[in-house]
Amino acid sequence: PALALRAHAVLVAERLVLAAAVVAAGAGTTPALALLTPLLTVSVITQSRMRSRHEFPAPLADGGPTLPGPRP
């Protein structure tokens, strides 16, 4: 599962870069980079936080199975 989630994160970043390439073709490199840089940063940080809390929940204190949802 971890490898699949990492692959998805890479695909999301690649799609943002491809969208920026389309913007660069129409508006130029500077506006494309001005959009891509903050969007890519926010996307990577958000995905990391979301996955660490939701996709890989913390194990229970008794060592039993994990519960879905955010970590306490």
PDB file of N, CA and C in Angstrom:
ATOM      1  N   PRO A   1       0.807  -1.214   0.000  1.00  0.00           N
ATOM      2  CA  PRO A   1       0.000   0.000   0.000  1.00  0.00           C
ATOM      3  C   PRO A   1       0.847   1.275   0.000  1.00  0.00           C
ATOM      4  N   ALA A   2       1.971   1.252   0.707  1.00  0.00           N
ATOM      5  CA  ALA A   2       2.801   2.455   0.773  1.00  0.00           C
ATOM      6  C   ALA A   2       3.363   2.809  -0.597  1.00  0.00           C
ATOM      7  N   LEU A   3       3.751   1.812  -1.363  1.00  0.00           N
ATOM      8  CA  LEU A   3       4.289   2.059  -2.703  1.00  0.00           C
ATOM      9  C   LEU A   3       3.215   2.632  -3.618  1.00  0.00           C
ATOM     10  N   ALA A   4       2.012   2.119  -3.530  1.00  0.00           N
ATOM     11  CA  ALA A   4       0.916   2.626  -4.356  1.00  0.00           C
ATOM     12  C   ALA A   4       0.590   4.069  -4.003  1.00  0.00           C
ATOM     13  N   LEU A   5       0.591   4.396  -2.724  1.00  0.00           N
ATOM     14  CA  LEU A   5       0.314   5.773  -2.319  1.00  0.00           C
ATOM     15  C   LEU A   5       1.424   6.716  -2.753  1.00  0.00           C
ATOM     16  N   ARG A   6       2.648   6.248  -2.716  1.00  0.00           N
ATOM     17  CA  ARG A   6       3.771   7.074  -3.192  1.00  0.00           C
ATOM     18  C   ARG A   6       3.650   7.315  -4.694  1.00  0.00           C
ATOM     19  N   ALA A   7       3.272   6.278  -5.430  1.00  0.00           N
ATOM     20  CA  ALA A   7       3.083   6.423  -6.871  1.00  0.00           C
ATOM     21  C   ALA A   7       1.973   7.426  -7.170  1.00  0.00           C
ATOM     22  N   HIS A   8       0.916   7.408  -6.373  1.00  0.00           N
ATOM     23  CA  HIS A   8      -0.163   8.376  -6.570  1.00  0.00           C
ATOM     24  C   HIS A   8       0.324   9.800  -6.304  1.00  0.00           C
ATOM     25  N   ALA A   9       1.133   9.982  -5.284  1.00  0.00           N
ATOM     26  CA  ALA A   9       1.672  11.314  -4.988  1.00  0.00           C
ATOM     27  C   ALA A   9       2.506  11.833  -6.157  1.00  0.00           C
ATOM     28  N   VAL A  10       3.288  10.951  -6.763  1.00  0.00           N
ATOM     29  CA  VAL A  10       4.099  11.347  -7.918  1.00  0.00           C
ATOM     30  C   VAL A  10       3.199  11.706  -9.090  1.00  0.00           C
ATOM     31  N   LEU A  11       2.150  10.943  -9.309  1.00  0.00           N
ATOM     32  CA  LEU A  11       1.227  11.248 -10.407  1.00  0.00           C
ATOM     33  C   LEU A  11       0.547  12.599 -10.218  1.00  0.00           C
ATOM     34  N   VAL A  12       0.167  12.917  -9.001  1.00  0.00           N
ATOM     35  CA  VAL A  12      -0.457  14.217  -8.729  1.00  0.00           C
ATOM     36  C   VAL A  12       0.521  15.340  -9.067  1.00  0.00           C
ATOM     37  N   ALA A  13       1.770  15.197  -8.646  1.00  0.00           N
ATOM     38  CA  ALA A  13       2.784  16.217  -8.938  1.00  0.00           C
ATOM     39  C   ALA A  13       3.017  16.330 -10.448  1.00  0.00           C
ATOM     40  N   GLU A  14       3.062  15.200 -11.137  1.00  0.00           N
ATOM     41  CA  GLU A  14       3.267  15.235 -12.592  1.00  0.00           C
ATOM     42  C   GLU A  14       2.119  15.946 -13.289  1.00  0.00           C
ATOM     43  N   ARG A  15       0.906  15.739 -12.844  1.00  0.00           N
ATOM     44  CA  ARG A  15      -0.236  16.421 -13.459  1.00  0.00           C
ATOM     45  C   ARG A  15      -0.162  17.930 -13.250  1.00  0.00           C
ATOM     46  N   LEU A  16       0.298  18.352 -12.102  1.00  0.00           N
ATOM     47  CA  LEU A  16       0.466  19.787 -11.880  1.00  0.00           C
ATOM     48  C   LEU A  16       1.531  20.356 -12.812  1.00  0.00           C
ATOM     49  N   VAL A  17       2.608  19.615 -13.001  1.00  0.00           N
ATOM     50  CA  VAL A  17       3.677  20.073 -13.905  1.00  0.00           C
ATOM     51  C   VAL A  17       3.157  20.131 -15.338  1.00  0.00           C
ATOM     52  N   LEU A  18       2.387  19.150 -15.753  1.00  0.00           N
ATOM     53  CA  LEU A  18       1.831  19.168 -17.111  1.00  0.00           C
ATOM     54  C   LEU A  18       0.864  20.339 -17.306  1.00  0.00           C
ATOM     55  N   ALA A  19       0.060  20.628 -16.298  1.00  0.00           N
ATOM     56  CA  ALA A  19      -0.841  21.775 -16.377  1.00  0.00           C
ATOM     57  C   ALA A  19      -0.038  23.069 -16.483  1.00  0.00           C
ATOM     58  N   ALA A  20       1.065  23.149 -15.760  1.00  0.00           N
ATOM     59  CA  ALA A  20       1.922  24.336 -15.832  1.00  0.00           C
ATOM     60  C   ALA A  20       2.558  24.452 -17.213  1.00  0.00           C
ATOM     61  N   ALA A  21       2.844  23.335 -17.863  1.00  0.00           N
ATOM     62  CA  ALA A  21       3.402  23.372 -19.211  1.00  0.00           C
ATOM     63  C   ALA A  21       2.397  23.974 -20.191  1.00  0.00           C
ATOM     64  N   VAL A  22       1.131  23.653 -20.016  1.00  0.00           N
ATOM     65  CA  VAL A  22       0.096  24.236 -20.873  1.00  0.00           C
ATOM     66  C   VAL A  22       0.002  25.737 -20.634  1.00  0.00           C
ATOM     67  N   VAL A  23       0.050  26.138 -19.375  1.00  0.00           N
ATOM     68  CA  VAL A  23       0.028  27.569 -19.042  1.00  0.00           C
ATOM     69  C   VAL A  23       1.251  28.262 -19.636  1.00  0.00           C
ATOM     70  N   ALA A  24       2.402  27.622 -19.549  1.00  0.00           N
ATOM     71  CA  ALA A  24       3.631  28.206 -20.088  1.00  0.00           C
ATOM     72  C   ALA A  24       3.540  28.379 -21.592  1.00  0.00           C
ATOM     73  N   ALA A  25       2.895  27.457 -22.270  1.00  0.00           N
ATOM     74  CA  ALA A  25       2.745  27.574 -23.724  1.00  0.00           C
ATOM     75  C   ALA A  25       1.892  28.775 -24.101  1.00  0.00           C
ATOM     76  N   GLY A  26       0.914  29.095 -23.271  1.00  0.00           N
ATOM     77  CA  GLY A  26       0.032  30.214 -23.593  1.00  0.00           C
ATOM     78  C   GLY A  26       0.447  31.532 -22.982  1.00  0.00           C
ATOM     79  N   ALA A  27       0.959  31.512 -21.768  1.00  0.00           N
ATOM     80  CA  ALA A  27       1.225  32.762 -21.055  1.00  0.00           C
ATOM     81  C   ALA A  27       2.700  33.009 -20.794  1.00  0.00           C
ATOM     82  N   GLY A  28       3.536  32.009 -20.971  1.00  0.00           N
ATOM     83  CA  GLY A  28       4.962  32.176 -20.724  1.00  0.00           C
ATOM     84  C   GLY A  28       5.433  31.427 -19.489  1.00  0.00           C
ATOM     85  N   THR A  29       6.727  31.334 -19.380  1.00  0.00           N
ATOM     86  CA  THR A  29       7.347  30.556 -18.313  1.00  0.00           C
ATOM     87  C   THR A  29       7.149  31.180 -16.933  1.00  0.00           C
ATOM     88  N   THR A  30       7.296  32.484 -16.836  1.00  0.00           N
ATOM     89  CA  THR A  30       7.204  33.145 -15.530  1.00  0.00           C
ATOM     90  C   THR A  30       5.838  32.960 -14.875  1.00  0.00           C
ATOM     91  N   PRO A  31       4.722  33.219 -15.571  1.00  0.00           N
ATOM     92  CA  PRO A  31       3.422  32.978 -14.929  1.00  0.00           C
ATOM     93  C   PRO A  31       3.205  31.504 -14.573  1.00  0.00           C
ATOM     94  N   ALA A  32       3.702  30.604 -15.418  1.00  0.00           N
ATOM     95  CA  ALA A  32       3.539  29.180 -15.142  1.00  0.00           C
ATOM     96  C   ALA A  32       4.285  28.787 -13.864  1.00  0.00           C
ATOM     97  N   LEU A  33       5.502  29.246 -13.733  1.00  0.00           N
ATOM     98  CA  LEU A  33       6.269  28.935 -12.523  1.00  0.00           C
ATOM     99  C   LEU A  33       5.687  29.618 -11.292  1.00  0.00           C
ATOM    100  N   ALA A  34       5.126  30.813 -11.493  1.00  0.00           N
ATOM    101  CA  ALA A  34       4.501  31.520 -10.374  1.00  0.00           C
ATOM    102  C   ALA A  34       3.288  30.755  -9.859  1.00  0.00           C
ATOM    103  N   LEU A  35       2.592  30.047 -10.724  1.00  0.00           N
ATOM    104  CA  LEU A  35       1.467  29.218 -10.300  1.00  0.00           C
ATOM    105  C   LEU A  35       1.924  27.856  -9.783  1.00  0.00           C
ATOM    106  N   LEU A  36       2.870  27.253 -10.479  1.00  0.00           N
ATOM    107  CA  LEU A  36       3.289  25.902 -10.148  1.00  0.00           C
ATOM    108  C   LEU A  36       3.960  25.802  -8.785  1.00  0.00           C
ATOM    109  N   THR A  37       4.826  26.724  -8.476  1.00  0.00           N
ATOM    110  CA  THR A  37       5.608  26.626  -7.237  1.00  0.00           C
ATOM    111  C   THR A  37       4.733  26.539  -5.985  1.00  0.00           C
ATOM    112  N   PRO A  38       3.808  27.473  -5.752  1.00  0.00           N
ATOM    113  CA  PRO A  38       2.994  27.349  -4.539  1.00  0.00           C
ATOM    114  C   PRO A  38       2.018  26.163  -4.596  1.00  0.00           C
ATOM    115  N   LEU A  39       1.457  25.885  -5.778  1.00  0.00           N
ATOM    116  CA  LEU A  39       0.521  24.767  -5.888  1.00  0.00           C
ATOM    117  C   LEU A  39       1.192  23.435  -5.599  1.00  0.00           C
ATOM    118  N   LEU A  40       2.378  23.250  -6.138  1.00  0.00           N
ATOM    119  CA  LEU A  40       3.108  22.009  -5.915  1.00  0.00           C
ATOM    120  C   LEU A  40       3.520  21.868  -4.453  1.00  0.00           C
ATOM    121  N   THR A  41       3.945  22.955  -3.858  1.00  0.00           N
ATOM    122  CA  THR A  41       4.345  22.938  -2.449  1.00  0.00           C
ATOM    123  C   THR A  41       3.166  22.567  -1.548  1.00  0.00           C
ATOM    124  N   VAL A  42       2.051  23.234  -1.746  1.00  0.00           N
ATOM    125  CA  VAL A  42       0.864  22.966  -0.937  1.00  0.00           C
ATOM    126  C   VAL A  42       0.375  21.539  -1.157  1.00  0.00           C
ATOM    127  N   SER A  43       0.386  21.084  -2.394  1.00  0.00           N
ATOM    128  CA  SER A  43      -0.070  19.731  -2.702  1.00  0.00           C
ATOM    129  C   SER A  43       0.786  18.669  -2.015  1.00  0.00           C
ATOM    130  N   VAL A  44       2.090  18.806  -2.092  1.00  0.00           N
ATOM    131  CA  VAL A  44       2.982  17.818  -1.490  1.00  0.00           C
ATOM    132  C   VAL A  44       2.831  17.798   0.032  1.00  0.00           C
ATOM    133  N   ILE A  45       2.769  18.974   0.637  1.00  0.00           N
ATOM    134  CA  ILE A  45       2.622  19.051   2.094  1.00  0.00           C
ATOM    135  C   ILE A  45       1.274  18.490   2.533  1.00  0.00           C
ATOM    136  N   THR A  46       0.216  18.855   1.833  1.00  0.00           N
ATOM    137  CA  THR A  46      -1.120  18.387   2.187  1.00  0.00           C
ATOM    138  C   THR A  46      -1.228  16.876   2.054  1.00  0.00           C
ATOM    139  N   GLN A  47      -0.711  16.329   0.962  1.00  0.00           N
ATOM    140  CA  GLN A  47      -0.759  14.875   0.780  1.00  0.00           C
ATOM    141  C   GLN A  47       0.002  14.158   1.887  1.00  0.00           C
ATOM    142  N   SER A  48       1.150  14.698   2.239  1.00  0.00           N
ATOM    143  CA  SER A  48       1.954  14.072   3.280  1.00  0.00           C
ATOM    144  C   SER A  48       1.218  14.048   4.612  1.00  0.00           C
ATOM    145  N   ARG A  49       0.631  15.155   4.979  1.00  0.00           N
ATOM    146  CA  ARG A  49      -0.095  15.229   6.247  1.00  0.00           C
ATOM    147  C   ARG A  49      -1.336  14.354   6.231  1.00  0.00           C
ATOM    148  N   MET A  50      -2.056  14.376   5.110  1.00  0.00           N
ATOM    149  CA  MET A  50      -3.273  13.586   5.020  1.00  0.00           C
ATOM    150  C   MET A  50      -2.951  12.094   5.119  1.00  0.00           C
ATOM    151  N   ARG A  51      -1.947  11.654   4.421  1.00  0.00           N
ATOM    152  CA  ARG A  51      -1.619  10.236   4.425  1.00  0.00           C
ATOM    153  C   ARG A  51      -1.088   9.784   5.775  1.00  0.00           C
ATOM    154  N   SER A  52      -0.304  10.614   6.428  1.00  0.00           N
ATOM    155  CA  SER A  52       0.250  10.202   7.717  1.00  0.00           C
ATOM    156  C   SER A  52      -0.843  10.081   8.775  1.00  0.00           C
ATOM    157  N   ARG A  53      -1.939  10.788   8.593  1.00  0.00           N
ATOM    158  CA  ARG A  53      -3.020  10.741   9.589  1.00  0.00           C
ATOM    159  C   ARG A  53      -4.159   9.823   9.186  1.00  0.00           C
ATOM    160  N   HIS A  54      -4.418   9.692   7.896  1.00  0.00           N
ATOM    161  CA  HIS A  54      -5.593   8.943   7.467  1.00  0.00           C
ATOM    162  C   HIS A  54      -5.247   7.576   6.878  1.00  0.00           C
ATOM    163  N   GLU A  55      -4.339   7.536   5.942  1.00  0.00           N
ATOM    164  CA  GLU A  55      -4.034   6.291   5.255  1.00  0.00           C
ATOM    165  C   GLU A  55      -3.249   5.316   6.126  1.00  0.00           C
ATOM    166  N   PHE A  56      -2.420   5.833   7.018  1.00  0.00           N
ATOM    167  CA  PHE A  56      -1.619   4.989   7.892  1.00  0.00           C
ATOM    168  C   PHE A  56      -1.905   5.363   9.339  1.00  0.00           C
ATOM    169  N   PRO A  57      -3.062   4.945   9.882  1.00  0.00           N
ATOM    170  CA  PRO A  57      -3.412   5.334  11.249  1.00  0.00           C
ATOM    171  C   PRO A  57      -2.492   4.685  12.284  1.00  0.00           C
ATOM    172  N   ALA A  58      -2.457   5.287  13.444  1.00  0.00           N
ATOM    173  CA  ALA A  58      -1.621   4.787  14.533  1.00  0.00           C
ATOM    174  C   ALA A  58      -2.207   3.498  15.087  1.00  0.00           C
ATOM    175  N   PRO A  59      -1.363   2.547  15.494  1.00  0.00           N
ATOM    176  CA  PRO A  59      -1.881   1.324  16.106  1.00  0.00           C
ATOM    177  C   PRO A  59      -2.479   1.618  17.473  1.00  0.00           C
ATOM    178  N   LEU A  60      -3.373   0.757  17.903  1.00  0.00           N
ATOM    179  CA  LEU A  60      -3.983   0.925  19.217  1.00  0.00           C
ATOM    180  C   LEU A  60      -2.960   0.659  20.311  1.00  0.00           C
ATOM    181  N   ALA A  61      -3.212   1.189  21.500  1.00  0.00           N
ATOM    182  CA  ALA A  61      -2.268   1.057  22.613  1.00  0.00           C
ATOM    183  C   ALA A  61      -2.040  -0.410  23.011  1.00  0.00           C
ATOM    184  N   ASP A  62      -3.063  -1.256  22.824  1.00  0.00           N
ATOM    185  CA  ASP A  62      -2.910  -2.662  23.212  1.00  0.00           C
ATOM    186  C   ASP A  62      -2.228  -3.502  22.129  1.00  0.00           C
ATOM    187  N   GLY A  63      -1.805  -2.856  21.056  1.00  0.00           N
ATOM    188  CA  GLY A  63      -1.112  -3.567  19.988  1.00  0.00           C
ATOM    189  C   GLY A  63      -2.053  -4.242  19.013  1.00  0.00           C
ATOM    190  N   GLY A  64      -3.355  -4.030  19.190  1.00  0.00           N
ATOM    191  CA  GLY A  64      -4.343  -4.630  18.301  1.00  0.00           C
ATOM    192  C   GLY A  64      -4.373  -3.948  16.950  1.00  0.00           C
ATOM    193  N   PRO A  65      -5.371  -4.263  16.144  1.00  0.00           N
ATOM    194  CA  PRO A  65      -5.462  -3.654  14.815  1.00  0.00           C
ATOM    195  C   PRO A  65      -5.680  -2.151  14.920  1.00  0.00           C
ATOM    196  N   THR A  66      -5.431  -1.463  13.838  1.00  0.00           N
ATOM    197  CA  THR A  66      -5.577  -0.020  13.825  1.00  0.00           C
ATOM    198  C   THR A  66      -7.010   0.366  13.514  1.00  0.00           C
ATOM    199  N   LEU A  67      -7.398   1.529  13.959  1.00  0.00           N
ATOM    200  CA  LEU A  67      -8.694   2.080  13.661  1.00  0.00           C
ATOM    201  C   LEU A  67      -8.550   3.126  12.575  1.00  0.00           C
ATOM    202  N   PRO A  68      -9.533   3.241  11.667  1.00  0.00           N
ATOM    203  CA  PRO A  68      -9.446   4.276  10.656  1.00  0.00           C
ATOM    204  C   PRO A  68      -9.674   5.650  11.290  1.00  0.00           C
ATOM    205  N   GLY A  69      -9.226   6.676  10.611  1.00  0.00           N
ATOM    206  CA  GLY A  69      -9.443   8.033  11.071  1.00  0.00           C
ATOM    207  C   GLY A  69      -8.162   8.702  11.518  1.00  0.00           C
ATOM    208  N   PRO A  70      -8.276   9.948  11.935  1.00  0.00           N
ATOM    209  CA  PRO A  70      -7.081  10.715  12.325  1.00  0.00           C
ATOM    210  C   PRO A  70      -6.479  10.208  13.624  1.00  0.00           C
ATOM    211  N   ARG A  71      -5.218  10.467  13.765  1.00  0.00           N
ATOM    212  CA  ARG A  71      -4.523  10.100  15.001  1.00  0.00           C
ATOM    213  C   ARG A  71      -4.942  11.032  16.121  1.00  0.00           C
ATOM    214  N   PRO A  72      -4.982  10.545  17.356  1.00  0.00           N
ATOM    215  CA  PRO A  72      -5.355  11.420  18.475  1.00  0.00           C
ATOM    216  C   PRO A  72      -4.272  12.429  18.777  1.00  0.00           C
TER     217      PRO A  72
END
